Coordinates of N, CA and C and ligand atoms in Angstrom, one line a residue:
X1 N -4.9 -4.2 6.9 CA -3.4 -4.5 7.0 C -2.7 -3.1 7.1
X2 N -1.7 -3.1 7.8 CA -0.4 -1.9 8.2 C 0.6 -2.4 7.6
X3 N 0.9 -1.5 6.4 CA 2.5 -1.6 5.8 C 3.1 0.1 6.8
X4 N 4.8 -0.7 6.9 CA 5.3 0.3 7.7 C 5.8 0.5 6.8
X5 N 6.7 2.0 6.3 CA 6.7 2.1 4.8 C 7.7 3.4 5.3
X6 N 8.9 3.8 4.5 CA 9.6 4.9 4.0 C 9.1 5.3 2.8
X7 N 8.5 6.7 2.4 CA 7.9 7.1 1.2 C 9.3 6.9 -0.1
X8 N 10.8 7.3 0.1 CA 11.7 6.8 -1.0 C 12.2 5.5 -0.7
X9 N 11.7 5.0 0.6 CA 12.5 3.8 0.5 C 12.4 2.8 -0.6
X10 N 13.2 2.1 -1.2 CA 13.3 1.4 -2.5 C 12.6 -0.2 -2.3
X11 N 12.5 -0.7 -1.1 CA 12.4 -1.9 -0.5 C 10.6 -1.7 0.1
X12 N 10.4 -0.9 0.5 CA 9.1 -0.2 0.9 C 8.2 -0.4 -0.9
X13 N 8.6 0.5 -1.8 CA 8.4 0.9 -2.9 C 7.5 -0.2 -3.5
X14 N 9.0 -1.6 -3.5 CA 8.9 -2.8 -4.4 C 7.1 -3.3 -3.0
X15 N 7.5 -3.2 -2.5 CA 5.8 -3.9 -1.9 C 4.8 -3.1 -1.8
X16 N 4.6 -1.5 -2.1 CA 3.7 -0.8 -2.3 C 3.3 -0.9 -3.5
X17 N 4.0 -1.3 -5.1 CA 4.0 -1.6 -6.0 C 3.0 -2.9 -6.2
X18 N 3.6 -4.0 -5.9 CA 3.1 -5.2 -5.3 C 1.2 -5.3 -4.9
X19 N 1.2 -4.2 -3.8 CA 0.0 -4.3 -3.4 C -1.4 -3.3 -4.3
X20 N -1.0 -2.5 -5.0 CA -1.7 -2.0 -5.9 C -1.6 -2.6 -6.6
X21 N -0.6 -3.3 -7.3 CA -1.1 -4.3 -8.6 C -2.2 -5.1 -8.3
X22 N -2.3 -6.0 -7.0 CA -3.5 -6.6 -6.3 C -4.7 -5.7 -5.9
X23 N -4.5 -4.5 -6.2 CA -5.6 -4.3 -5.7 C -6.3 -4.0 -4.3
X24 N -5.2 -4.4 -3.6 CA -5.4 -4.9 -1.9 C -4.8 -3.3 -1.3
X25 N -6.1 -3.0 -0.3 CA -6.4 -1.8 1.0 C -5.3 -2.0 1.9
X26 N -4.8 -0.6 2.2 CA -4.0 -0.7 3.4 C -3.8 0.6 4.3
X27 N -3.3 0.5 5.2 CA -3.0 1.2 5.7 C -1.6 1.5 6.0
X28 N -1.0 3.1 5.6 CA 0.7 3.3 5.7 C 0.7 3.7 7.0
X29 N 1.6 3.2 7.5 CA 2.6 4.1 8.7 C 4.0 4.3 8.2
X30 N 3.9 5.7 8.7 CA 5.2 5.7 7.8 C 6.6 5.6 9.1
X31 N 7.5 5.5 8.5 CA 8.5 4.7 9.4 C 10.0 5.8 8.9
X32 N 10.0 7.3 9.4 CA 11.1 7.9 8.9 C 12.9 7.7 9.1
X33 N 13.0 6.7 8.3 CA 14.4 6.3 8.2 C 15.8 7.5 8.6
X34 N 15.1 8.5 7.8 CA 16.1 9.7 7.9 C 16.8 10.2 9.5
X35 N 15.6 10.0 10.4 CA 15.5 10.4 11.8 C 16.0 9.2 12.7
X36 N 15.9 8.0 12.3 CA 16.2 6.9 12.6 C 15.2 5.7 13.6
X37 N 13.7 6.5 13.0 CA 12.3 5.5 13.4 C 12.4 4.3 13.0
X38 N 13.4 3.7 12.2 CA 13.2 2.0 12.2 C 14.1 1.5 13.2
X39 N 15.1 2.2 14.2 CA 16.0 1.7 15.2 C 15.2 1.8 16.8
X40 N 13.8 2.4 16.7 CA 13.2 2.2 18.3 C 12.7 1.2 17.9
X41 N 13.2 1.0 19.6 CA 12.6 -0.6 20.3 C 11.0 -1.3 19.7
X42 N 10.5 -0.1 19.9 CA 8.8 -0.5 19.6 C 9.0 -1.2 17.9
X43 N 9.4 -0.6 17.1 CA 9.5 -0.9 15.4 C 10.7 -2.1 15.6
X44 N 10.9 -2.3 16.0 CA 12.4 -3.7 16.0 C 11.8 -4.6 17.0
X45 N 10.7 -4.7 17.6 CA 10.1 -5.6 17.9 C 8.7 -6.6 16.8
X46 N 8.6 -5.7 16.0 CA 8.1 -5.5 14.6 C 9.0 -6.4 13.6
X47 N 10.0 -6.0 13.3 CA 11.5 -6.1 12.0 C 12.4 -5.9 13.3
X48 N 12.8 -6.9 13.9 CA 14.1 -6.9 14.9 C 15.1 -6.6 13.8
X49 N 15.5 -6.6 12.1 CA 16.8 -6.5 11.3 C 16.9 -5.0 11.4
X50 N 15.3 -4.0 11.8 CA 15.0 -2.4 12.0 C 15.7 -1.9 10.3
X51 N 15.2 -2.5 9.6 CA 14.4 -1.7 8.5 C 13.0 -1.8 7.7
X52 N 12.7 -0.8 7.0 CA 11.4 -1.0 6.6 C 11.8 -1.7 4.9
X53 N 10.7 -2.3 4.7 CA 9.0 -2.0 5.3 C 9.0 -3.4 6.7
X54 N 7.9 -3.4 7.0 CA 7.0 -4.4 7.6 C 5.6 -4.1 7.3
X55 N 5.3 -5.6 6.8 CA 3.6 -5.8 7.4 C 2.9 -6.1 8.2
X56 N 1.7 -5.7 9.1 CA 1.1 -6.3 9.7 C -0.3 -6.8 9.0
X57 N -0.5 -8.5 9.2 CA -1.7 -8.8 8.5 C -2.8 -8.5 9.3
X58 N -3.9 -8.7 8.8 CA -5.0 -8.4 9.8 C -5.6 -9.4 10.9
X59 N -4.6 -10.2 11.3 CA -4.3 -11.5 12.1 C -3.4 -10.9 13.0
X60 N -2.8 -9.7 12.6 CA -1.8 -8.8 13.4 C -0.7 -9.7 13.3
X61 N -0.5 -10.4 12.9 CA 1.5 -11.1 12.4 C 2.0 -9.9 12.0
X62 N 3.3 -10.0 12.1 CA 4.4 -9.1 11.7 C 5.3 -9.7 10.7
X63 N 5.7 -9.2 9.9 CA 6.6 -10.2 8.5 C 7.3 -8.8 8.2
X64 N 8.4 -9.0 8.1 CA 9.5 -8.3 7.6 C 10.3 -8.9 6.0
X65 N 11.1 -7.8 5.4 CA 11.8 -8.2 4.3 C 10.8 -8.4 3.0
X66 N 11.0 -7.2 2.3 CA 10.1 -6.9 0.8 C 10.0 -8.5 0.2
X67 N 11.1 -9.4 0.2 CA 10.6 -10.4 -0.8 C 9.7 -11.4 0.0
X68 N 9.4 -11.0 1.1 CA 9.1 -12.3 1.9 C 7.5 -11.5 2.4
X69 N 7.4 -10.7 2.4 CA 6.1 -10.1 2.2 C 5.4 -10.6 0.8
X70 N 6.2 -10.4 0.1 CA 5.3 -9.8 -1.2 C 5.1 -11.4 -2.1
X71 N 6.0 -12.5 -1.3 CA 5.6 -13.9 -1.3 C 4.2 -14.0 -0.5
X72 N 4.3 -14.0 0.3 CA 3.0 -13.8 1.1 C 1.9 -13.5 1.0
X73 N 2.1 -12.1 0.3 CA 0.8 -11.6 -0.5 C 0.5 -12.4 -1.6
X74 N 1.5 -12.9 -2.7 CA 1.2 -13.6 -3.6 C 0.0 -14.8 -3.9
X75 N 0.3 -15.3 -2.3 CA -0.6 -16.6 -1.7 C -1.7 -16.3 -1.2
X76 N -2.0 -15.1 -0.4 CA -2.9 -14.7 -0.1 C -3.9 -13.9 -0.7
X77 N -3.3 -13.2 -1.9 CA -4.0 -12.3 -2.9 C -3.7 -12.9 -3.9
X78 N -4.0 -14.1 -4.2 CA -3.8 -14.6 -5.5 C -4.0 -13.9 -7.0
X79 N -4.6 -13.0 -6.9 CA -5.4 -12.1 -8.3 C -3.5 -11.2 -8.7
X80 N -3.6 -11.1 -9.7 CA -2.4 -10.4 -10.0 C -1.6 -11.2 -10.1
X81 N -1.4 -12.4 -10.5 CA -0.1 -13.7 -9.5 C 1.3 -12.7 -10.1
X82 N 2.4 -12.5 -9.0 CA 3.3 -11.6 -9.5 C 4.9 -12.6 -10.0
X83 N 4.3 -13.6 -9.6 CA 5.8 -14.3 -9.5 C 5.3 -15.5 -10.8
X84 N 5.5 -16.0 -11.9 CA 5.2 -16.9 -12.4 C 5.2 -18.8 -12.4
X85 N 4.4 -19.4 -12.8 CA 4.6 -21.1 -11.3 C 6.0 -21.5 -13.1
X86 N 5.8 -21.4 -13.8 CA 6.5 -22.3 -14.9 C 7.9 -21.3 -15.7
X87 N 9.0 -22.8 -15.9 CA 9.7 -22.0 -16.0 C 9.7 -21.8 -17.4
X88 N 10.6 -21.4 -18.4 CA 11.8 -20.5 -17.8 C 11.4 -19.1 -17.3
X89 N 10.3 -18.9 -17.3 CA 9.7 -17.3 -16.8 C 10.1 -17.0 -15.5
X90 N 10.0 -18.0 -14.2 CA 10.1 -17.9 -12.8 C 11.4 -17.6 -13.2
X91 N 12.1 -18.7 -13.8 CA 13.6 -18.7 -13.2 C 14.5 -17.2 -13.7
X92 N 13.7 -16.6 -15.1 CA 14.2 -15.6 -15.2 C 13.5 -14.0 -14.3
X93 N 12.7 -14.3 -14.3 CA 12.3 -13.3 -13.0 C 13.0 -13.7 -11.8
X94 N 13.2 -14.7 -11.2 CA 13.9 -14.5 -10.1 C 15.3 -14.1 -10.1
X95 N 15.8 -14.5 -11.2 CA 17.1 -14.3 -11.5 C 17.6 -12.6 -11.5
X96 N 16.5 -11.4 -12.2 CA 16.5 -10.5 -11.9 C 16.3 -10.0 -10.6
X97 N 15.3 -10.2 -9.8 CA 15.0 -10.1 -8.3 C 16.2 -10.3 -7.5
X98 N 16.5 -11.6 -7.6 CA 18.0 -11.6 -6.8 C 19.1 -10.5 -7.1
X99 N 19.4 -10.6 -8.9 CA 20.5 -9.4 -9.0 C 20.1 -8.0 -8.2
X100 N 19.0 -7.5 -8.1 CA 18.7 -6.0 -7.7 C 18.8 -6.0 -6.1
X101 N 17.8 -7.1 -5.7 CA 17.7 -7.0 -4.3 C 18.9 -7.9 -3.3
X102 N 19.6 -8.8 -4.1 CA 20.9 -9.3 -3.3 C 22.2 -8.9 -3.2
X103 N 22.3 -8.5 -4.3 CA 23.7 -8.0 -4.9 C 23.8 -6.6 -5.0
X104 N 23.0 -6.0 -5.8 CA 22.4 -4.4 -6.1 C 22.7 -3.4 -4.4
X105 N 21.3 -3.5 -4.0 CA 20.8 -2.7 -2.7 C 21.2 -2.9 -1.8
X106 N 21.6 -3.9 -1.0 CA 22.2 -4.3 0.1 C 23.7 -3.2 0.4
X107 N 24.6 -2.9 -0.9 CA 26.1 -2.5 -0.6 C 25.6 -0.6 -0.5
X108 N 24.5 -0.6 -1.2 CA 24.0 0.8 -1.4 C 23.1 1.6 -0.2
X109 N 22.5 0.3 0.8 CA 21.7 1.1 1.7 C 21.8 2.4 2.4
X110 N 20.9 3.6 3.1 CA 21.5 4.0 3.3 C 22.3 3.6 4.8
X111 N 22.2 2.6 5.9 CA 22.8 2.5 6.8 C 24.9 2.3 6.3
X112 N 24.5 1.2 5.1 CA 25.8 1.2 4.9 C 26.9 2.1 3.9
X113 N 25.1 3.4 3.0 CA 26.7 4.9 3.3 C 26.8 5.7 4.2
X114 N 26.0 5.6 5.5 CA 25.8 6.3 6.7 C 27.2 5.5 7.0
X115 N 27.8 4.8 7.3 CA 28.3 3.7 7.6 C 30.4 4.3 7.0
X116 N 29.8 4.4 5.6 CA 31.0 4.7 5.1 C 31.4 6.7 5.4
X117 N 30.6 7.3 5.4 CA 30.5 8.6 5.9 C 31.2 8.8 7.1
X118 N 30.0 8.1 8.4 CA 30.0 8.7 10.0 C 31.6 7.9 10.2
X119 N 31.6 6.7 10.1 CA 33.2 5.6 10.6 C 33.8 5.6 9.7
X120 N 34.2 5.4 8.7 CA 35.1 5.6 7.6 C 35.9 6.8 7.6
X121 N 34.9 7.6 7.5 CA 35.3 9.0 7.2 C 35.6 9.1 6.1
X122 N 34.7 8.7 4.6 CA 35.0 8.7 3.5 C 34.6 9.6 3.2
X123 N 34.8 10.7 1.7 CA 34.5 12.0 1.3 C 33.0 11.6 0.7
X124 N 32.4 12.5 0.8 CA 31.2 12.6 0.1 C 31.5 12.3 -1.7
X125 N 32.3 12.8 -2.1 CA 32.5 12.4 -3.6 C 33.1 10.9 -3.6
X126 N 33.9 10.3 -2.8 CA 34.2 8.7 -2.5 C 32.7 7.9 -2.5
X127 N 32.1 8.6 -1.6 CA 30.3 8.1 -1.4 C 29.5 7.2 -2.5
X128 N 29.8 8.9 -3.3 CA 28.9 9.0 -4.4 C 29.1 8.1 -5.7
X129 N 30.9 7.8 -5.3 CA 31.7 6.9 -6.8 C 31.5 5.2 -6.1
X130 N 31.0 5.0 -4.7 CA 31.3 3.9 -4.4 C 29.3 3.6 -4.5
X131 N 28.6 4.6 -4.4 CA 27.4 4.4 -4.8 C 27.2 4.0 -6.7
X132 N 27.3 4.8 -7.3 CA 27.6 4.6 -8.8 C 28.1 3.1 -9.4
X133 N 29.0 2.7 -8.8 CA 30.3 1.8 -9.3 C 29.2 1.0 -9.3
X134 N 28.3 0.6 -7.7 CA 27.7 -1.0 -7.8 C 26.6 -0.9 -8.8
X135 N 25.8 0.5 -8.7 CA 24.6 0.9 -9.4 C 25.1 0.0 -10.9
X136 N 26.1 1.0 -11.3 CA 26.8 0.3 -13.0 C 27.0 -0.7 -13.3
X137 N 27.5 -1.5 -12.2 CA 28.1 -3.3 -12.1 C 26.8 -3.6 -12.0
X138 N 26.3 -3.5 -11.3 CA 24.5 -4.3 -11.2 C 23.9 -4.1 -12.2
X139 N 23.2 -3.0 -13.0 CA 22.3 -2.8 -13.9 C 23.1 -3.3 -14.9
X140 N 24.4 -2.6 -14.9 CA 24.8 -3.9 -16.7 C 24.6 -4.7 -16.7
X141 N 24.5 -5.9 -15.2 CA 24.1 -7.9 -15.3 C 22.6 -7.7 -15.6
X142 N 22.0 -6.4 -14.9 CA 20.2 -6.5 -15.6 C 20.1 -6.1 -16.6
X143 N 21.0 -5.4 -17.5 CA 20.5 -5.3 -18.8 C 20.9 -6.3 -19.5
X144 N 21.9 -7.1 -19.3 CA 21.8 -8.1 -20.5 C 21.0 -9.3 -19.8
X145 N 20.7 -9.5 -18.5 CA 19.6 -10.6 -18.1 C 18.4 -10.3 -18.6
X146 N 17.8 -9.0 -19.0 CA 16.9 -8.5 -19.6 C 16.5 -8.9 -21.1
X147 N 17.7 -8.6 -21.6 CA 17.9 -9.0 -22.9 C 18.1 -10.6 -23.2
X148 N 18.5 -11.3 -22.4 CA 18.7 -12.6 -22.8 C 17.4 -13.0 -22.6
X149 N 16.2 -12.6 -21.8 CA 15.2 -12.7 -21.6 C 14.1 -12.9 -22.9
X150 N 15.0 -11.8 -24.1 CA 14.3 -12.0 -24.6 C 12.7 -11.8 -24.9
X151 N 12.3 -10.4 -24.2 CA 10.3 -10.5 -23.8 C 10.0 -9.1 -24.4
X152 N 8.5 -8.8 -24.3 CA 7.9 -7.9 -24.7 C 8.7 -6.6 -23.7
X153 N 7.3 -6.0 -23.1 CA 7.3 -4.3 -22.6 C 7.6 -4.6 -21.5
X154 N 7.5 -6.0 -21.1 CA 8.3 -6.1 -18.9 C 9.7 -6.4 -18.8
X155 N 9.9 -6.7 -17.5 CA 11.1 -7.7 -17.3 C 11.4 -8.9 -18.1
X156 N 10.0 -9.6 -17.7 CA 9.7 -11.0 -18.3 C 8.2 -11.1 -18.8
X157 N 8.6 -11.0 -20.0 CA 6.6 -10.8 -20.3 C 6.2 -9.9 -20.5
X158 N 4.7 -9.4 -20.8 CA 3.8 -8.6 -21.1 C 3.2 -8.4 -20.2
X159 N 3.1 -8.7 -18.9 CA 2.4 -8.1 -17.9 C 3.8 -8.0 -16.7
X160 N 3.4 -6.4 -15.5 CA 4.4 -7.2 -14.7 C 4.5 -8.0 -13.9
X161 N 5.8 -8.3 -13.2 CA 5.7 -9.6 -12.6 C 6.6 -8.8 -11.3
X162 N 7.0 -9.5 -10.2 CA 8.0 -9.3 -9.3 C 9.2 -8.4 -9.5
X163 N 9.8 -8.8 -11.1 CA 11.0 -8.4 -11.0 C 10.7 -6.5 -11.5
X164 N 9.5 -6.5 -12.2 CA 9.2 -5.1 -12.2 C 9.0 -3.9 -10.9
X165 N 8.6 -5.2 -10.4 CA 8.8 -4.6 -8.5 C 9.8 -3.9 -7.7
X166 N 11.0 -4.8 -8.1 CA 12.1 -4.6 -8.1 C 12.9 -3.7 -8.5
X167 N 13.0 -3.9 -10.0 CA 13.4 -2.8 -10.9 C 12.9 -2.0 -11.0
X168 N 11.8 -1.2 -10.8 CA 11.4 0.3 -10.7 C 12.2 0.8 -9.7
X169 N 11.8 0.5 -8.3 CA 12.2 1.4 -7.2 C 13.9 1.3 -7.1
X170 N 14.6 0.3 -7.7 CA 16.1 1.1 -7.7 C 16.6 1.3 -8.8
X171 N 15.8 1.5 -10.0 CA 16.1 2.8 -11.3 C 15.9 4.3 -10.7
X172 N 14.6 4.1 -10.2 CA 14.4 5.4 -9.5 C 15.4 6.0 -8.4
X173 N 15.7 5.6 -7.6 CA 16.5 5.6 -7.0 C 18.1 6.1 -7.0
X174 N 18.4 5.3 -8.3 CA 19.7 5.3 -9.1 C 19.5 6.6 -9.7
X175 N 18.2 7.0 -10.0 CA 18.1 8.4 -10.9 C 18.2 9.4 -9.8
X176 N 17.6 9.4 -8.6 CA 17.7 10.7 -7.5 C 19.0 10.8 -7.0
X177 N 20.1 9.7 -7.9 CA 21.1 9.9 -6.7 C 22.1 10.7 -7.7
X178 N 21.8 10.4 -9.1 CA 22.1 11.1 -10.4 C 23.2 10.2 -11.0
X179 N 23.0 9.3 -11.1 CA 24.0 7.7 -11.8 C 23.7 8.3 -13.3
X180 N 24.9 7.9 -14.0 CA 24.1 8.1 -15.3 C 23.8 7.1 -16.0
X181 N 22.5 6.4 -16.0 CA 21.8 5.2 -16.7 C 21.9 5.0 -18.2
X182 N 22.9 5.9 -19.2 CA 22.4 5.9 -20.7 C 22.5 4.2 -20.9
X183 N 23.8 3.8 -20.5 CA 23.9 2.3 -20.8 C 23.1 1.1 -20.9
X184 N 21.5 1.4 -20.5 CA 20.9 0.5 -20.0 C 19.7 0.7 -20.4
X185 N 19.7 0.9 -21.7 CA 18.3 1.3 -22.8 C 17.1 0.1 -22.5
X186 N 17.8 -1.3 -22.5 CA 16.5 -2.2 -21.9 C 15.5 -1.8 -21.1
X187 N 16.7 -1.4 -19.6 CA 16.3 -1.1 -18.2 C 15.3 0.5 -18.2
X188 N 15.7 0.9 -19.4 CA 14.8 2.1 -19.1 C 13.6 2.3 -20.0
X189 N 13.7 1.4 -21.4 CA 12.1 1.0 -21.4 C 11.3 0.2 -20.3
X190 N 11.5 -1.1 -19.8 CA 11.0 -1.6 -19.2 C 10.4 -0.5 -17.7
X191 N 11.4 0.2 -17.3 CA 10.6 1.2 -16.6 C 10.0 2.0 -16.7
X192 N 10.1 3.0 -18.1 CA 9.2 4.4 -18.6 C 7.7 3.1 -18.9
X193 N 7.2 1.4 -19.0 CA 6.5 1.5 -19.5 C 5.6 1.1 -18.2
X194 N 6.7 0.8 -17.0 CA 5.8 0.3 -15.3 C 5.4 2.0 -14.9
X195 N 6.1 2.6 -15.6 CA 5.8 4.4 -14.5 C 4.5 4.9 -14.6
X196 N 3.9 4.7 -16.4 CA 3.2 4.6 -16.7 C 1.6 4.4 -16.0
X197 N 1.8 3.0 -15.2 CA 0.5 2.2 -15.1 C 0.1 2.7 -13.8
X198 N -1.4 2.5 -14.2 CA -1.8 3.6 -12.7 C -1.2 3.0 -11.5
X199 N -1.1 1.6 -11.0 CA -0.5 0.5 -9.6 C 1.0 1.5 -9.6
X200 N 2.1 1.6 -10.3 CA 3.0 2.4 -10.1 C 3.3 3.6 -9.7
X201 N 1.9 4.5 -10.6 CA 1.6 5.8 -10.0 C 1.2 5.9 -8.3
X202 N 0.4 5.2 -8.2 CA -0.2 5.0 -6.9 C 1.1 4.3 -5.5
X203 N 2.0 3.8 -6.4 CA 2.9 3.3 -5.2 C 4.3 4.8 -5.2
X204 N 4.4 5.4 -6.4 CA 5.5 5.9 -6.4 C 5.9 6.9 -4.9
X205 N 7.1 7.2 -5.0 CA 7.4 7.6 -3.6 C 6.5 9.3 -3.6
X206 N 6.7 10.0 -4.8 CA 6.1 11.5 -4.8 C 4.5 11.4 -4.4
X207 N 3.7 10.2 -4.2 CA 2.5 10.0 -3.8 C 1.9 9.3 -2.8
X208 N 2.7 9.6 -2.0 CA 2.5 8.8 -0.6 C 2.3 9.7 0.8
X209 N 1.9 9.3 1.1 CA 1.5 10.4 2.8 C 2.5 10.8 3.6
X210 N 3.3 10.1 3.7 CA 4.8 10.5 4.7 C 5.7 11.0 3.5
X211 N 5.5 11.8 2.1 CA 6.3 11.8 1.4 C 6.7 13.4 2.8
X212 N 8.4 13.8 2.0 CA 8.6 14.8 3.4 C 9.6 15.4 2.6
X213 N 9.9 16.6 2.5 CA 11.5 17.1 1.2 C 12.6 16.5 1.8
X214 N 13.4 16.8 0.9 CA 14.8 16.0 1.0 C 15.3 16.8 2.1
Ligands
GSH301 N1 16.3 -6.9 2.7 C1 15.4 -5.8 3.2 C2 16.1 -4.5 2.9 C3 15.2 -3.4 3.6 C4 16.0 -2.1 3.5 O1 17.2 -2.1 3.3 N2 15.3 -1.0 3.8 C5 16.0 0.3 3.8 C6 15.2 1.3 3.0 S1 15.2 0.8 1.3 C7 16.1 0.8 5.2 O2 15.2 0.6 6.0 N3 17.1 1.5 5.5 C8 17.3 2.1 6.8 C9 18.8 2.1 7.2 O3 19.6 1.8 6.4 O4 19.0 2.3 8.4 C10 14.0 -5.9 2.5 O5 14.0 -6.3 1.4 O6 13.0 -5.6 3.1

């Protein structure tokens, strides 16, 4: 298999995450966002939405969009099951997943502070308070969804699941951009204890092949 992959990308991250927990071989191409390699033709015939990640299976299908991959995998690499079948566990793992990846990332990407920058002509300090604001509104609903959760060392549970997938790569994220996270003591054990595990080491962005300086 070919995952097309940004080494900081956050969406990339959550399915490199994913696939070390399984266990499962791959191959990276890396896909440098910065330069604007997920907007050629060739890679948008791949992910016509032209962001990463994408997968190619070894059937050579193309599947775009981190949750819809890493569903995929789930079926296919059954070992590791990352999503749970019974509730209230699913419902509260997905309920996390959605907050980060629907509401969270999407207002944050970087096409849409490229967006607020290049057309807007907003100040880089405007950027940075309009990046922060959602970071804070979001993580506050994951720290008390966390908490209502009520669980051990994960999101949900003792082992991870999906929403750990999630929640690593935009804590991390939130931290390179320099957010100040004190508020969110749940959110930051549950990640000092995923950073930890070798699958996290192995996916993080500082250990990846296209990693490149800022
Ligand atoms: N919903 C998509 C989001 C993917 C996404 O936003 N990827 C970002 C990197 S984290 C990207 O490719 N950004 C390039 C850009 O903004 O032009 C998914 O989950 O795969």
């Amino acid at each position: 298999m070919k995952l097309y992959s940004f080494f900081n990308s956050s969406a990339s991250y959550r399915v490199r995450i994913a696939m070390a927990l399984k266990g499962i071989d791959y191959q990276t191409v890396g896909v440098n966002i910065r330069i604007g390699q997920q907007n050629a033709l060739e890679y948008r015939r791949l992910n016509p939405i032209g962001l990463v990640p994408a997968l190619i299976t070894d059937e050579g299908e193309s599947l775009g969009q981190s949750l819809a991959i890493i569903d995929w995998l789930d079926r296919h690499f059954p070992q590791t099951p990352l999503l749970p079948t019974n509730d209230p566990q699913r419902m509260r793992v997905l309920e996390v997943v959605y907050a980060i990846c629907c509401d969270i990332h999407p207002v944050n990407n970087m096409r849409v502070l490229r967006y607020l920058s290049d057309e807007l002509k907003v100040s880089e300090e405007a950027k940075k308070r309009w990046y922060e604001h959602w970071i804070l509104q979001g993580m506050s609903a994951v720290e008390q969804l966390l908490r209502r959760s009520d669980t051990g060392t994960f999101c949900v549970g003792d082992t991870p699941t999906l929403a750990d997938c999630c929640l690593v790569p935009q804590w991390a994220n939130a931290q390179r951009m320099g957010c100040d996270l004190s508020g969110f003591p749940r959110c930051k054990a549950v990640y000092d204890a995923c950073v930890g595990l070798p699958a996290f080491i192995a996916a993080a962005p500082e250990n990846q092949q296209d990693k490149i300086p800022a």
